[in-house]
Coordinates of C-alpha atoms in Angstrom, one line a residue:
M1 CA 104.9 -294.6 10.4
M2 CA 105.3 -290.9 10.1
E3 CA 105.8 -290.2 6.4
V4 CA 108.7 -287.6 7.9
N5 CA 110.7 -291.3 8.3
A6 CA 111.3 -291.8 4.7
I7 CA 113.6 -290.0 4.1
R8 CA 116.3 -291.9 3.6
Q9 CA 119.5 -289.8 6.1
V10 CA 123.7 -290.2 4.6
A11 CA 125.4 -289.9 7.1
T12 CA 129.3 -288.1 6.3
P13 CA 132.1 -287.4 8.2
W14 CA 132.4 -283.8 9.5
A15 CA 135.9 -282.9 8.2
G16 CA 136.1 -280.3 11.2
A17 CA 136.6 -283.0 13.5
R18 CA 139.7 -284.7 11.2
G19 CA 142.3 -285.1 13.8
L20 CA 139.9 -285.7 16.9
T21 CA 140.8 -288.1 19.9
K22 CA 138.6 -291.3 18.7
G23 CA 136.2 -292.9 21.6
L24 CA 135.7 -289.7 23.1
M25 CA 132.3 -289.2 25.9
L26 CA 130.1 -286.8 26.2
T27 CA 130.6 -285.1 29.6
E28 CA 128.5 -282.1 29.2
L29 CA 126.0 -280.0 27.7
H30 CA 125.9 -276.8 28.1
Q31 CA 122.7 -273.9 27.0
N32 CA 123.3 -270.8 27.3
V33 CA 120.0 -269.1 26.6
W34 CA 120.9 -265.6 26.6
N35 CA 123.1 -265.7 24.0
G36 CA 122.1 -269.3 22.2
Q37 CA 125.2 -271.6 22.4
L38 CA 125.6 -274.9 22.6
V39 CA 128.8 -275.9 24.2
L40 CA 129.2 -280.0 24.3
S41 CA 132.1 -281.0 26.0
M42 CA 133.9 -284.5 25.6
G43 CA 136.6 -285.6 27.5
M44 CA 138.1 -289.7 27.3
P45 CA 136.8 -291.9 30.2
T46 CA 139.7 -292.9 32.8
D47 CA 137.7 -295.4 35.0
I48 CA 134.6 -296.6 36.2
D49 CA 134.6 -294.5 39.1
T50 CA 135.8 -291.0 37.5
P51 CA 134.1 -288.9 35.5
P52 CA 135.8 -288.2 32.3
Q53 CA 138.9 -285.9 31.7
V54 CA 137.4 -283.3 29.5
I55 CA 140.1 -282.8 25.9
Y56 CA 137.0 -281.2 24.0
Q57 CA 135.3 -278.6 24.0
L58 CA 132.1 -278.3 20.9
R59 CA 131.0 -274.5 20.4
F60 CA 127.8 -274.3 18.3
D61 CA 126.6 -270.1 18.0
H62 CA 124.3 -270.1 15.6
L63 CA 121.9 -272.2 16.9
F64 CA 118.4 -273.7 15.5
G65 CA 118.2 -277.0 17.7
Y66 CA 119.1 -279.7 19.1
R67 CA 117.8 -282.8 21.0
V68 CA 119.9 -285.2 23.4
L69 CA 119.1 -289.3 22.6
E70 CA 120.2 -292.1 25.3
G71 CA 122.1 -294.8 24.7
A72 CA 119.8 -297.7 22.6
D73 CA 117.1 -294.9 21.3
V74 CA 120.2 -293.6 19.4
L75 CA 120.0 -297.2 17.7
D76 CA 116.6 -295.7 16.2
F77 CA 117.4 -293.3 14.2
M78 CA 120.5 -294.5 12.5
D79 CA 120.1 -296.3 9.4
D80 CA 122.3 -299.1 8.8
D81 CA 125.1 -298.1 6.9
E82 CA 125.7 -294.9 10.0
T83 CA 127.4 -297.5 12.2
D84 CA 130.7 -296.4 10.4
S85 CA 132.2 -294.6 13.5
D86 CA 135.2 -293.2 11.2
S87 CA 133.6 -290.0 12.8
Q88 CA 132.4 -289.0 16.1
I89 CA 130.9 -285.7 14.3
Q90 CA 129.1 -286.3 11.1
L91 CA 126.8 -284.0 9.0
I92 CA 123.5 -285.8 8.3
T93 CA 121.9 -285.1 4.6
P94 CA 118.8 -284.9 3.9
S95 CA 117.7 -284.9 8.0
R96 CA 114.9 -286.2 9.1
F97 CA 115.3 -283.8 12.0
L98 CA 115.7 -280.6 9.7
T99 CA 112.2 -281.1 8.1
W100 CA 111.2 -281.8 11.7
F101 CA 112.2 -278.4 12.1
H102 CA 111.0 -276.8 8.9
Q103 CA 107.1 -278.4 9.5
Q104 CA 107.7 -277.0 12.5
S105 CA 108.6 -273.7 12.1
Q106 CA 106.6 -273.2 9.1
G107 CA 109.5 -272.7 6.5
T108 CA 110.3 -268.9 8.4
H109 CA 113.8 -270.3 8.3
L110 CA 114.5 -272.3 4.9
D111 CA 116.4 -269.6 3.1
E112 CA 119.1 -270.1 5.7
D113 CA 122.2 -273.1 5.1
I114 CA 121.0 -274.9 8.2
Q115 CA 123.4 -277.9 8.7
H116 CA 122.6 -281.6 10.7
Y117 CA 125.5 -282.1 12.8
R118 CA 125.1 -285.2 14.7
I119 CA 127.8 -285.7 18.0
A120 CA 127.8 -289.6 18.2
S121 CA 129.7 -291.3 21.4
W122 CA 128.6 -295.0 23.1
D123 CA 126.0 -293.3 25.0
Y124 CA 124.6 -290.4 24.2
C125 CA 123.7 -289.0 20.6
V126 CA 123.3 -285.2 20.5
D127 CA 122.0 -283.9 16.6
V128 CA 122.0 -280.4 16.3
L129 CA 120.7 -277.9 13.9
A130 CA 123.3 -275.5 13.1
A131 CA 123.6 -272.4 10.6
Q132 CA 127.4 -272.5 11.4
A133 CA 130.1 -274.9 12.1
P134 CA 131.2 -275.5 15.8
R135 CA 134.2 -274.2 16.6
V136 CA 136.7 -277.1 18.2
Q137 CA 138.4 -276.0 21.4
R138 CA 141.8 -278.2 23.4
K139 CA 141.3 -278.0 27.1
A140 CA 144.2 -276.0 28.0
G141 CA 146.5 -278.7 30.1
V142 CA 145.5 -281.8 28.9
T143 CA 148.2 -284.1 27.5

C-alpha cells in the first residue's frame, strides 16, 4: 500500500456541469499533442448496436496529465462517499492523482493552480489535471 493512498479524497460536483443531460456516455477521447488540447466527447446511448450520438464536448486547453480507467477498475479509486451521481464531472480535492503528479514532476508545478477533474460514466472514468476549467460545447443540430 502506497502512502499516497492515505489521502482521503472528496468529490464535489463541478459547477460548470450544471444543467448537462444525465446518463451521458464517454464516446471519444482525443488529445492533440501539438496544441496540448484534450477533447472528451459525450453522448446518449440510443440502442446497443448504434454508437451514442455526441451531445457535448469538454475541451481542456491547459493540460498537465490525464488517465483513463475502464469499468470495474474505477471502483478502486472511488471512496464510499463518492458514489453520488449528482454530477458526472467532479472536482477531486485533495487529490491522490495530483499528489502523484507533483512527486513525478519533482514539484515543478506546485505554484500553479492545477485542478483534478473527474469525468465519470458507467463504463469509463477519466481523471484530468488542468490549470483551467474545461469549456463545455453543445454539438449543433442535437435535439
